[in-house]
Coordinates of N, CA and C in Angstrom, one line a residue:
M28 N 23.5 -16.3 -11.3 CA 22.0 -16.5 -11.1 C 21.4 -15.1 -11.2
R29 N 20.3 -15.0 -12.0 CA 19.6 -13.8 -12.1 C 18.4 -13.7 -11.1
V30 N 18.2 -12.5 -10.5 CA 17.2 -12.4 -9.4 C 16.2 -11.3 -9.9
L31 N 15.0 -11.6 -9.6 CA 13.9 -10.7 -9.8 C 13.4 -10.2 -8.4
V32 N 13.4 -8.9 -8.2 CA 12.9 -8.3 -7.0 C 11.6 -7.6 -7.3
A33 N 10.5 -8.1 -6.7 CA 9.2 -7.5 -6.9 C 8.7 -6.8 -5.7
T34 N 8.5 -5.5 -5.9 CA 8.0 -4.6 -4.9 C 6.5 -4.3 -5.3
A35 N 5.8 -3.6 -4.3 CA 4.5 -3.2 -4.7 C 4.5 -1.9 -5.5
V36 N 5.2 -0.9 -5.0 CA 5.2 0.5 -5.6 C 6.6 1.0 -5.9
P37 N 6.6 2.0 -6.8 CA 8.0 2.5 -7.2 C 8.8 3.0 -6.0
A38 N 8.3 3.5 -4.9 CA 9.1 4.0 -3.8 C 9.9 2.9 -3.2
E39 N 9.3 1.7 -3.1 CA 10.0 0.5 -2.6 C 11.0 0.0 -3.6
R40 N 10.6 0.0 -4.9 CA 11.6 -0.4 -5.9 C 12.8 0.5 -5.9
D41 N 12.6 1.8 -5.8 CA 13.7 2.8 -5.8 C 14.6 2.6 -4.5
A42 N 13.9 2.2 -3.4 CA 14.7 2.0 -2.2 C 15.6 0.9 -2.3
V43 N 15.2 -0.2 -3.0 CA 16.1 -1.3 -3.3 C 17.2 -0.9 -4.3
A44 N 16.9 -0.1 -5.3 CA 17.8 0.3 -6.3 C 18.9 1.1 -5.7
R45 N 18.6 1.9 -4.6 CA 19.7 2.8 -4.0 C 20.7 2.0 -3.3
A46 N 20.5 0.7 -3.1 CA 21.5 -0.2 -2.4 C 22.6 -0.6 -3.4
F47 N 22.4 -0.3 -4.7 CA 23.4 -0.8 -5.7 C 24.0 0.4 -6.4
P48 N 25.2 0.3 -6.9 CA 25.9 1.4 -7.6 C 25.3 1.5 -9.0
G49 N 25.3 2.7 -9.5 CA 24.9 3.0 -10.9 C 23.4 3.0 -11.1
P50 N 22.9 3.7 -12.1 CA 21.5 3.8 -12.4 C 21.0 2.5 -13.0
A51 N 19.7 2.2 -12.7 CA 19.0 1.1 -13.4 C 18.5 1.6 -14.7
R52 N 18.4 0.7 -15.7 CA 17.7 1.1 -17.0 C 16.4 0.4 -17.2
E53 N 15.5 1.1 -17.8 CA 14.2 0.5 -18.0 C 14.2 -0.5 -19.1
V54 N 13.6 -1.6 -18.9 CA 13.5 -2.7 -19.9 C 12.0 -3.1 -20.1
P55 N 11.4 -2.6 -21.1 CA 10.0 -2.9 -21.3 C 9.8 -4.3 -21.7
R56 N 8.8 -5.0 -21.1 CA 8.4 -6.3 -21.5 C 6.8 -6.3 -21.6
P57 N 6.2 -7.3 -22.3 CA 4.8 -7.3 -22.4 C 4.1 -7.3 -21.0
G58 N 3.4 -6.2 -20.7 CA 2.6 -6.1 -19.5 C 3.4 -5.5 -18.3
V59 N 4.7 -5.4 -18.4 CA 5.5 -4.9 -17.3 C 6.7 -4.1 -17.8
T60 N 7.2 -3.2 -16.9 CA 8.5 -2.5 -17.2 C 9.4 -2.9 -16.1
L61 N 10.5 -3.5 -16.4 CA 11.6 -3.9 -15.5 C 12.6 -2.7 -15.3
H62 N 13.2 -2.7 -14.2 CA 14.4 -1.8 -14.0 C 15.6 -2.7 -13.8
R63 N 16.5 -2.7 -14.7 CA 17.7 -3.6 -14.7 C 18.9 -2.9 -14.1
L64 N 19.5 -3.5 -13.1 CA 20.7 -3.0 -12.5 C 21.9 -3.1 -13.4
P65 N 22.9 -2.3 -13.3 CA 24.0 -2.3 -14.3 C 24.7 -3.6 -14.5
D66 N 24.8 -4.5 -13.5 CA 25.5 -5.7 -13.7 C 24.6 -6.7 -14.4
G67 N 23.3 -6.4 -14.6 CA 22.4 -7.3 -15.4 C 22.0 -8.5 -14.6
A68 N 22.4 -8.7 -13.4 CA 22.1 -9.9 -12.6 C 20.8 -9.7 -11.8
C69 N 20.3 -8.5 -11.7 CA 19.1 -8.3 -10.9 C 18.1 -7.3 -11.7
D70 N 16.9 -7.7 -11.7 CA 15.8 -6.8 -12.3 C 14.9 -6.4 -11.1
L71 N 14.5 -5.2 -11.1 CA 13.5 -4.7 -10.2 C 12.2 -4.5 -10.8
L72 N 11.1 -4.7 -10.1 CA 9.8 -4.6 -10.7 C 8.8 -4.0 -9.6
A73 N 8.2 -2.9 -10.0 CA 7.1 -2.4 -9.2 C 5.8 -3.1 -9.7
A74 N 5.5 -4.2 -9.0 CA 4.5 -5.1 -9.5 C 3.0 -4.7 -9.3
G75 N 2.8 -3.7 -8.3 CA 1.5 -3.3 -8.0 C 1.0 -3.7 -6.7
V76 N 0.0 -3.1 -6.2 CA -0.5 -3.4 -4.8 C -1.5 -4.5 -4.8
G77 N -1.4 -5.4 -3.9 CA -2.4 -6.5 -3.7 C -1.9 -7.8 -4.3
P78 N -2.4 -8.9 -3.8 CA -1.9 -10.2 -4.3 C -2.2 -10.5 -5.7
A79 N -3.3 -10.1 -6.3 CA -3.7 -10.4 -7.6 C -2.8 -9.7 -8.6
L80 N -2.6 -8.4 -8.5 CA -1.7 -7.7 -9.4 C -0.3 -8.1 -9.2
A81 N 0.1 -8.3 -8.0 CA 1.5 -8.8 -7.8 C 1.8 -10.1 -8.5
A82 N 0.8 -11.0 -8.4 CA 0.9 -12.3 -9.1 C 1.0 -12.1 -10.6
A83 N 0.1 -11.3 -11.1 CA 0.0 -11.2 -12.6 C 1.3 -10.5 -13.1
S84 N 1.8 -9.5 -12.5 CA 3.0 -8.8 -12.9 C 4.2 -9.6 -12.8
T85 N 4.3 -10.4 -11.7 CA 5.5 -11.2 -11.5 C 5.5 -12.4 -12.5
A86 N 4.3 -12.9 -12.8 CA 4.2 -14.0 -13.8 C 4.6 -13.5 -15.2
A87 N 4.2 -12.2 -15.5 CA 4.5 -11.7 -16.8 C 6.1 -11.5 -16.9
A88 N 6.7 -11.1 -15.8 CA 8.2 -10.9 -15.9 C 8.9 -12.2 -16.0
L89 N 8.4 -13.2 -15.2 CA 9.0 -14.6 -15.3 C 8.8 -15.2 -16.7
T90 N 7.7 -15.0 -17.3 CA 7.4 -15.6 -18.6 C 8.3 -14.9 -19.6
A91 N 8.4 -13.6 -19.6 CA 9.3 -12.8 -20.5 C 10.7 -13.3 -20.4
A92 N 11.2 -13.5 -19.1 CA 12.6 -14.0 -19.0 C 12.8 -15.3 -19.5
A93 N 11.8 -16.2 -19.3 CA 12.0 -17.6 -19.9 C 12.0 -17.5 -21.4
L94 N 11.1 -16.7 -22.0 CA 11.1 -16.6 -23.5 C 12.4 -16.0 -24.0
D95 N 13.0 -15.2 -23.2 CA 14.3 -14.6 -23.6 C 15.5 -15.5 -23.4
A96 N 15.2 -16.7 -22.9 CA 16.2 -17.7 -22.5 C 17.2 -17.2 -21.5
A97 N 16.6 -16.4 -20.6 CA 17.4 -15.8 -19.4 C 16.6 -15.9 -18.2
P98 N 16.2 -17.1 -17.8 CA 15.3 -17.2 -16.6 C 15.9 -16.8 -15.3
Y99 N 15.0 -16.4 -14.4 CA 15.5 -16.0 -13.1 C 15.7 -17.3 -12.2
G100 N 16.7 -17.2 -11.3 CA 16.9 -18.3 -10.4 C 16.3 -18.1 -9.0
L101 N 15.8 -16.8 -8.8 CA 15.2 -16.5 -7.5 C 14.3 -15.3 -7.7
V102 N 13.1 -15.3 -7.0 CA 12.2 -14.2 -7.0 C 12.2 -13.7 -5.5
V103 N 12.3 -12.4 -5.3 CA 12.3 -11.8 -4.0 C 11.1 -10.8 -3.9
S104 N 10.2 -11.1 -3.0 CA 9.1 -10.1 -2.7 C 9.6 -9.2 -1.6
A105 N 9.7 -7.9 -1.9 CA 10.3 -7.0 -0.9 C 9.5 -5.7 -0.8
G106 N 9.6 -5.1 0.4 CA 8.9 -3.9 0.6 C 8.7 -3.6 2.1
I107 N 7.8 -2.7 2.4 CA 7.5 -2.4 3.8 C 6.2 -3.1 4.2
G108 N 5.9 -3.2 5.5 CA 4.7 -3.9 5.9 C 4.5 -3.6 7.4
G109 N 3.4 -4.1 7.9 CA 3.1 -4.0 9.3 C 3.8 -5.1 10.1
G110 N 4.1 -4.8 11.3 CA 4.8 -5.7 12.2 C 3.9 -6.1 13.4
F111 N 3.9 -7.3 13.8 CA 3.1 -7.7 15.0 C 4.0 -7.5 16.2
A112 N 3.5 -6.8 17.2 CA 4.2 -6.6 18.4 C 4.1 -7.8 19.3
P113 N 5.1 -8.1 20.1 CA 6.4 -7.4 20.2 C 7.5 -7.9 19.3
G114 N 7.2 -8.9 18.5 CA 8.3 -9.6 17.8 C 8.9 -8.8 16.7
A115 N 8.1 -7.9 16.1 CA 8.6 -7.1 14.9 C 8.3 -5.6 15.1
P116 N 9.1 -4.9 15.9 CA 8.8 -3.5 16.1 C 9.1 -2.7 14.8
V117 N 8.6 -1.5 14.9 CA 8.8 -0.5 13.7 C 10.3 -0.3 13.5
G118 N 10.7 -0.4 12.3 CA 12.1 -0.3 11.9 C 12.9 -1.5 11.8
S119 N 12.3 -2.6 12.3 CA 13.0 -3.9 12.2 C 12.7 -4.6 10.8
L120 N 13.4 -5.7 10.5 CA 13.3 -6.4 9.3 C 12.8 -7.8 9.6
V121 N 11.9 -8.3 8.7 CA 11.4 -9.7 8.8 C 11.7 -10.4 7.5
V122 N 12.2 -11.6 7.6 CA 12.4 -12.5 6.4 C 11.4 -13.6 6.6
A123 N 10.7 -13.9 5.6 CA 9.6 -15.0 5.8 C 10.3 -16.4 5.6
D124 N 10.0 -17.2 6.7 CA 10.3 -18.6 6.5 C 9.0 -19.3 6.1
T125 N 7.9 -18.6 6.2 CA 6.6 -19.1 5.7 C 5.8 -17.9 5.1
I126 N 5.3 -18.0 3.9 CA 4.5 -17.0 3.3 C 3.1 -17.5 3.2
T127 N 2.2 -16.9 3.9 CA 0.8 -17.4 4.0 C -0.2 -16.4 3.6
A128 N -1.2 -16.9 2.9 CA -2.4 -16.1 2.6 C -3.3 -16.1 3.8
A129 N -3.5 -14.9 4.4 CA -4.1 -14.8 5.7 C -5.6 -15.2 5.7
D130 N -6.3 -15.0 4.6 CA -7.7 -15.2 4.6 C -8.3 -15.8 3.4
L131 N -7.5 -16.7 2.8 CA -7.9 -17.4 1.6 C -8.6 -18.7 2.0
G132 N -9.9 -18.7 2.0 CA -10.7 -19.8 2.5 C -12.1 -19.5 2.6
A133 N -12.8 -20.1 3.7 CA -14.2 -19.9 3.9 C -14.5 -19.7 5.4
E134 N -15.4 -18.8 5.7 CA -15.9 -18.7 7.0 C -17.1 -19.8 7.2
T135 N -17.0 -20.5 8.3 CA -18.0 -21.5 8.6 C -18.5 -21.3 10.0
A136 N -19.6 -22.0 10.4 CA -20.1 -21.9 11.7 C -19.1 -22.3 12.8
D137 N -18.2 -23.2 12.3 CA -17.1 -23.7 13.3 C -15.8 -22.9 13.2
G138 N -15.8 -21.8 12.4 CA -14.6 -21.0 12.3 C -14.1 -20.9 10.8
F139 N -12.9 -20.4 10.7 CA -12.3 -20.2 9.4 C -11.7 -21.5 8.9
L140 N -11.9 -21.8 7.6 CA -11.2 -23.0 7.0 C -10.4 -22.5 5.8
P141 N -9.1 -22.7 5.8 CA -8.3 -22.4 4.6 C -8.6 -23.3 3.5
V142 N -8.3 -22.8 2.3 CA -8.7 -23.6 1.1 C -8.1 -25.0 1.1
T143 N -6.9 -25.2 1.7 CA -6.3 -26.5 1.8 C -7.3 -27.5 2.5
E144 N -8.0 -27.0 3.5 CA -8.9 -27.9 4.2 C -10.2 -28.1 3.5
L145 N -10.4 -27.2 2.5 CA -11.6 -27.4 1.6 C -11.3 -28.3 0.4
G146 N -10.1 -28.7 0.3 CA -9.7 -29.7 -0.7 C -9.1 -29.2 -2.0
F147 N -8.7 -27.9 -2.0 CA -8.1 -27.4 -3.2 C -7.2 -26.3 -2.8
G148 N -6.2 -26.0 -3.7 CA -5.3 -24.8 -3.5 C -4.3 -25.0 -2.4
T149 N -3.7 -23.9 -2.2 CA -2.7 -23.8 -1.1 C -2.7 -22.5 -0.5
V150 N -2.3 -22.3 0.8 CA -2.3 -21.0 1.4 C -0.9 -20.7 1.9
T151 N 0.1 -21.6 1.6 CA 1.4 -21.4 2.2 C 2.5 -21.8 1.2
H152 N 3.5 -20.9 1.2 CA 4.8 -21.2 0.5 C 6.0 -21.1 1.5
H153 N 7.0 -22.0 1.3 CA 8.1 -22.0 2.2 C 9.4 -21.6 1.4
P154 N 9.9 -20.4 1.6 CA 11.2 -20.1 1.0 C 12.3 -21.1 1.5
P155 N 13.4 -21.2 0.7 CA 14.5 -22.1 1.0 C 15.0 -21.8 2.4
A156 N 15.0 -22.8 3.3 CA 15.4 -22.6 4.7 C 16.9 -22.1 4.8
E157 N 17.8 -22.6 4.0 CA 19.2 -22.2 4.1 C 19.3 -20.8 3.7
L158 N 18.6 -20.3 2.7 CA 18.6 -18.9 2.2 C 18.0 -18.0 3.3
V159 N 16.9 -18.4 3.9 CA 16.3 -17.6 4.9 C 17.3 -17.4 6.1
R160 N 18.0 -18.4 6.5 CA 19.0 -18.3 7.5 C 20.2 -17.3 7.1
A161 N 20.6 -17.5 5.9 CA 21.7 -16.6 5.4 C 21.3 -15.1 5.4
V162 N 20.0 -14.9 5.0 CA 19.5 -13.5 4.9 C 19.4 -13.0 6.3
A163 N 18.9 -13.8 7.3 CA 18.8 -13.4 8.6 C 20.1 -13.0 9.2
D164 N 21.1 -13.9 9.0 CA 22.5 -13.6 9.5 C 23.1 -12.3 8.9
A165 N 22.8 -12.1 7.6 CA 23.4 -10.9 7.0 C 22.8 -9.6 7.3
T166 N 21.5 -9.6 7.6 CA 20.7 -8.4 7.7 C 20.2 -8.2 9.1
G167 N 20.2 -9.2 10.0 CA 19.6 -9.1 11.3 C 18.1 -9.2 11.2
A168 N 17.5 -9.6 10.1 CA 16.1 -9.8 9.9 C 15.6 -11.0 10.8
R169 N 14.4 -10.9 11.3 CA 13.8 -11.9 12.1 C 13.0 -12.9 11.3
P170 N 13.3 -14.2 11.3 CA 12.6 -15.1 10.5 C 11.2 -15.5 11.1
G171 N 10.2 -15.6 10.3 CA 8.9 -15.9 10.8 C 7.9 -15.9 9.7
T172 N 6.6 -16.1 10.0 CA 5.6 -16.0 9.0 C 5.2 -14.6 8.6
V173 N 5.1 -14.4 7.3 CA 4.6 -13.1 6.8 C 3.3 -13.4 6.2
L174 N 2.3 -12.7 6.6 CA 0.9 -12.9 6.1 C 0.6 -12.0 4.9
T175 N -0.1 -12.5 4.0 CA -0.6 -11.7 2.8 C -2.1 -11.5 2.9
G176 N -2.6 -10.3 2.8 CA -4.0 -10.0 2.8 C -4.3 -8.9 1.8
S177 N -5.6 -8.8 1.4 CA -6.0 -7.8 0.5 C -6.5 -6.5 1.2
T178 N -6.5 -6.6 2.6 CA -6.9 -5.4 3.4 C -5.9 -5.3 4.5
V179 N -5.4 -4.0 4.7 CA -4.5 -3.8 5.8 C -5.2 -3.8 7.1
T180 N -4.7 -4.4 8.1 CA -5.3 -4.5 9.4 C -5.5 -3.1 10.0
G181 N -6.7 -2.8 10.5 CA -6.9 -1.5 11.1 C -7.5 -1.5 12.5
T182 N -7.7 -2.6 13.1 CA -8.2 -2.7 14.4 C -7.5 -3.7 15.3
A183 N -7.6 -3.5 16.6 CA -7.0 -4.4 17.5 C -7.7 -5.8 17.4
E184 N -9.0 -5.8 17.2 CA -9.7 -7.1 17.1 C -9.2 -7.9 15.9
R185 N -9.0 -7.3 14.7 CA -8.5 -8.0 13.6 C -7.1 -8.5 13.8
A186 N -6.2 -7.7 14.5 CA -4.9 -8.1 14.8 C -4.9 -9.3 15.7
A187 N -5.7 -9.3 16.7 CA -5.8 -10.5 17.6 C -6.3 -11.7 16.9
L188 N -7.3 -11.5 16.0 CA -7.8 -12.7 15.2 C -6.7 -13.3 14.3
L189 N -5.9 -12.4 13.7 CA -4.8 -13.0 12.8 C -3.8 -13.7 13.7
R190 N -3.4 -13.1 14.8 CA -2.4 -13.8 15.7 C -3.0 -15.1 16.2
A191 N -4.3 -15.2 16.5 CA -4.9 -16.5 16.9 C -4.8 -17.5 15.8
R192 N -5.1 -17.1 14.6 CA -5.0 -18.0 13.4 C -3.6 -18.4 13.1
H193 N -2.7 -17.4 13.2 CA -1.3 -17.6 12.7 C -0.3 -17.2 13.9
P194 N -0.1 -18.0 14.8 CA 0.7 -17.7 16.0 C 2.1 -17.3 15.7
R195 N 2.7 -17.7 14.6 CA 4.1 -17.4 14.3 C 4.2 -16.1 13.4
A196 N 3.1 -15.5 13.2 CA 3.1 -14.3 12.3 C 3.9 -13.2 12.9
L197 N 4.9 -12.6 12.1 CA 5.6 -11.5 12.5 C 5.2 -10.2 11.7
A198 N 4.7 -10.4 10.5 CA 4.4 -9.2 9.7 C 3.3 -9.5 8.8
E199 N 2.7 -8.4 8.3 CA 1.7 -8.6 7.2 C 2.0 -7.6 6.1
A200 N 1.6 -8.0 4.9 CA 1.8 -7.2 3.7 C 0.7 -7.6 2.7
M201 N 0.8 -7.1 1.5 CA -0.3 -7.4 0.5 C 0.1 -8.1 -0.7
E202 N 1.4 -8.5 -0.9 CA 1.9 -9.0 -2.1 C 2.6 -10.3 -2.1
G203 N 3.1 -10.7 -1.0 CA 4.0 -11.9 -0.9 C 3.5 -13.1 -1.4
F204 N 2.2 -13.4 -1.1 CA 1.6 -14.7 -1.5 C 1.4 -14.7 -3.0
G205 N 1.0 -13.6 -3.6 CA 0.8 -13.5 -5.0 C 2.1 -13.7 -5.8
V206 N 3.2 -13.1 -5.3 CA 4.5 -13.2 -5.9 C 4.9 -14.7 -5.8
A207 N 4.7 -15.3 -4.6 CA 5.1 -16.7 -4.4 C 4.3 -17.6 -5.3
E208 N 3.0 -17.4 -5.6 CA 2.2 -18.2 -6.5 C 2.8 -18.2 -7.9
A209 N 3.1 -17.0 -8.3 CA 3.7 -16.8 -9.7 C 5.1 -17.6 -9.7
A210 N 5.9 -17.4 -8.7 CA 7.2 -18.1 -8.7 C 7.0 -19.6 -8.7
A211 N 6.1 -20.1 -7.9 CA 5.8 -21.5 -7.9 C 5.4 -22.1 -9.2
A212 N 4.5 -21.3 -9.9 CA 4.1 -21.8 -11.2 C 5.2 -21.9 -12.2
H213 N 6.3 -21.2 -12.0 CA 7.5 -21.2 -12.9 C 8.6 -22.1 -12.3
G214 N 8.3 -22.7 -11.1 CA 9.3 -23.5 -10.5 C 10.5 -22.8 -10.0
V215 N 10.3 -21.5 -9.6 CA 11.4 -20.7 -9.1 C 11.3 -20.4 -7.6
P216 N 12.3 -20.6 -6.9 CA 12.2 -20.3 -5.4 C 11.9 -18.9 -5.1
V217 N 11.3 -18.6 -4.0 CA 10.9 -17.3 -3.6 C 11.4 -16.9 -2.2
L218 N 11.6 -15.7 -2.0 CA 12.0 -15.1 -0.7 C 11.1 -13.9 -0.5
E219 N 10.8 -13.6 0.8 CA 10.1 -12.4 1.1 C 10.8 -11.6 2.2
L220 N 11.1 -10.3 2.0 CA 11.8 -9.5 3.0 C 10.9 -8.2 3.2
R221 N 10.6 -8.0 4.5 CA 9.8 -6.8 4.8 C 10.5 -5.9 5.9
A222 N 10.5 -4.6 5.6 CA 10.9 -3.6 6.6 C 9.6 -3.1 7.3
V223 N 9.6 -3.1 8.6 CA 8.4 -2.8 9.3 C 8.2 -1.3 9.4
S224 N 7.1 -0.8 8.9 CA 6.8 0.7 8.9 C 5.7 1.1 9.9
N225 N 5.0 0.1 10.4 CA 3.9 0.4 11.4 C 3.5 -0.9 12.1
P226 N 2.9 -0.7 13.3 CA 2.4 -1.9 14.0 C 1.1 -2.4 13.4
V227 N 0.9 -3.7 13.5 CA -0.4 -4.2 13.1 C -1.4 -4.0 14.2
G228 N -2.5 -3.3 13.9 CA -3.4 -3.0 14.9 C -4.2 -1.8 14.5
P229 N -4.7 -1.0 15.5 CA -5.5 0.2 15.2 C -4.8 1.1 14.2
R230 N -5.5 1.5 13.2 CA -4.9 2.3 12.1 C -4.6 3.7 12.6
D231 N -3.3 4.1 12.6 CA -2.9 5.4 13.1 C -1.7 5.8 12.2
R232 N -2.1 6.6 11.2 CA -1.1 7.0 10.2 C 0.1 7.8 10.9
A233 N -0.2 8.5 11.9 CA 0.8 9.3 12.6 C 1.9 8.4 13.2
A234 N 1.6 7.2 13.4 CA 2.6 6.3 14.0 C 3.4 5.5 12.9
W235 N 3.1 5.7 11.7 CA 3.8 5.1 10.6 C 5.1 5.8 10.4
R236 N 6.2 4.9 10.1 CA 7.5 5.4 9.8 C 8.0 4.9 8.4
I237 N 7.3 5.4 7.4 CA 7.6 4.8 6.1 C 9.0 5.2 5.6
G238 N 9.4 6.4 5.9 CA 10.8 6.8 5.4 C 11.8 5.9 6.1
D239 N 11.6 5.7 7.4 CA 12.6 4.8 8.1 C 12.6 3.4 7.6
A240 N 11.4 2.9 7.3 CA 11.3 1.5 6.8 C 12.0 1.4 5.4
L241 N 11.8 2.4 4.6 CA 12.4 2.4 3.2 C 13.9 2.5 3.4
A242 N 14.4 3.2 4.3 CA 15.9 3.3 4.6 C 16.4 2.0 5.1
A243 N 15.6 1.3 5.9 CA 16.0 -0.1 6.4 C 16.0 -1.1 5.2
L244 N 15.1 -0.9 4.3 CA 15.1 -1.8 3.1 C 16.3 -1.6 2.3
T245 N 16.7 -0.3 2.1 CA 17.9 0.0 1.3 C 19.1 -0.7 2.0
D246 N 19.2 -0.5 3.3 CA 20.4 -1.0 4.1 C 20.4 -2.5 4.0
A247 N 19.3 -3.2 4.0 CA 19.2 -4.6 4.0 C 19.7 -5.1 2.6
F248 N 19.3 -4.5 1.5 CA 19.8 -5.0 0.2 C 21.2 -4.7 0.0
G249 N 21.7 -3.6 0.7 CA 23.2 -3.4 0.6 C 24.0 -4.5 1.2
K250 N 23.4 -5.3 2.0 CA 24.1 -6.4 2.7 C 23.8 -7.8 2.0
L251 N 22.8 -7.8 1.1 CA 22.4 -9.0 0.5 C 23.1 -9.5 -0.7
G252 N 23.9 -8.6 -1.4 CA 24.5 -9.0 -2.6 C 25.3 -10.3 -2.5
P253 N 26.3 -10.4 -1.5 CA 27.0 -11.6 -1.4 C 26.2 -12.9 -1.1
V254 N 25.1 -12.6 -0.3 CA 24.2 -13.8 0.0 C 23.5 -14.3 -1.2
L255 N 23.0 -13.4 -2.0 CA 22.2 -13.9 -3.2 C 23.2 -14.5 -4.3
T256 N 24.4 -13.9 -4.4 CA 25.2 -14.4 -5.5 C 25.9 -15.7 -5.1
S257 N 26.0 -16.0 -3.8 CA 26.7 -17.2 -3.4 C 25.7 -18.4 -3.2
W258 N 24.4 -18.0 -3.1 CA 23.4 -19.1 -2.9 C 23.2 -19.9 -4.2
N259 N 23.2 -21.2 -4.0 CA 23.0 -22.1 -5.2 C 21.6 -22.7 -5.1
P260 N 20.7 -22.3 -6.0 CA 19.3 -22.9 -5.9 C 19.2 -24.4 -6.0
H261 N 20.3 -25.0 -6.6 CA 20.3 -26.4 -6.8 C 20.6 -27.1 -5.5
D262 N 21.0 -26.4 -4.5 CA 21.3 -27.0 -3.2 C 20.1 -27.1 -2.3
R263 N 19.0 -26.5 -2.7 CA 17.8 -26.4 -1.8 C 17.1 -27.8 -1.7

C-alpha cells in the first residue's frame, strides 16, 4: 500500500522524513512536488498552510498518482498543532478519530449552525477506527477530535467557545479537514496525527515548543512503519 503524508510546511515534512532511512528524492508532479522515500511506498508533501491550499495540493497529488496507475491507499495529514488542556499537553501526540471543520457554517441569532444543518456539505470525516486504535497503541497518541480552522486560536474566549461547540476536541490545526476532503473525493481513507506544540488559548509564542513537537513527530513516524504496512484498507 502506498501512503501520502501531507504536512503544511517543509519543516514538518522533513521531521517525518527523518524517521526513515535514506534520503527522499524530489518527484515533480503538476502543481506539487513530492518527496519520495527510498522504498517508494511513501510520498511526503508540504501541501501548504490552511484548509484550502492543503485540499488543493493533496487533490493534485492524488490525481497524479491515479493517472500514474499507482494510487495511494491512505492519506495522512501530519504536523504540529495546538492542544486543548488538560487532555493534550505540549509535547503529546493526538490522533484524530474525528476530523472536524471548526467554523464551517453560519452564525445565527440562535447560535452557530454547521453546514450540515444548513442542508449541504459536511463538517466531519472519520478515519478508520481500527487504524486509529493501532496508531494510538504504537505511538501513545491520544485519540479524539482534531479541529481544523483558518485562524489559530489566540484568546481564552475563543478556546472556550471551541470547547463548548466541540467537547471532544483535543487539538486544533489548519489543514486536516482540507486533506480529508481531498481524500474523500478520491475514495481514499484519511488519518490525522498532530504533535502538540502549544496550548490552545491566549497567544504566547514564548510558550510554544515547536522543536520538541517536531521531534515528537519524528519519533511517532519511526513507530508507524509496521502499523501502516500491516493495515489493510479493505478491512475498514
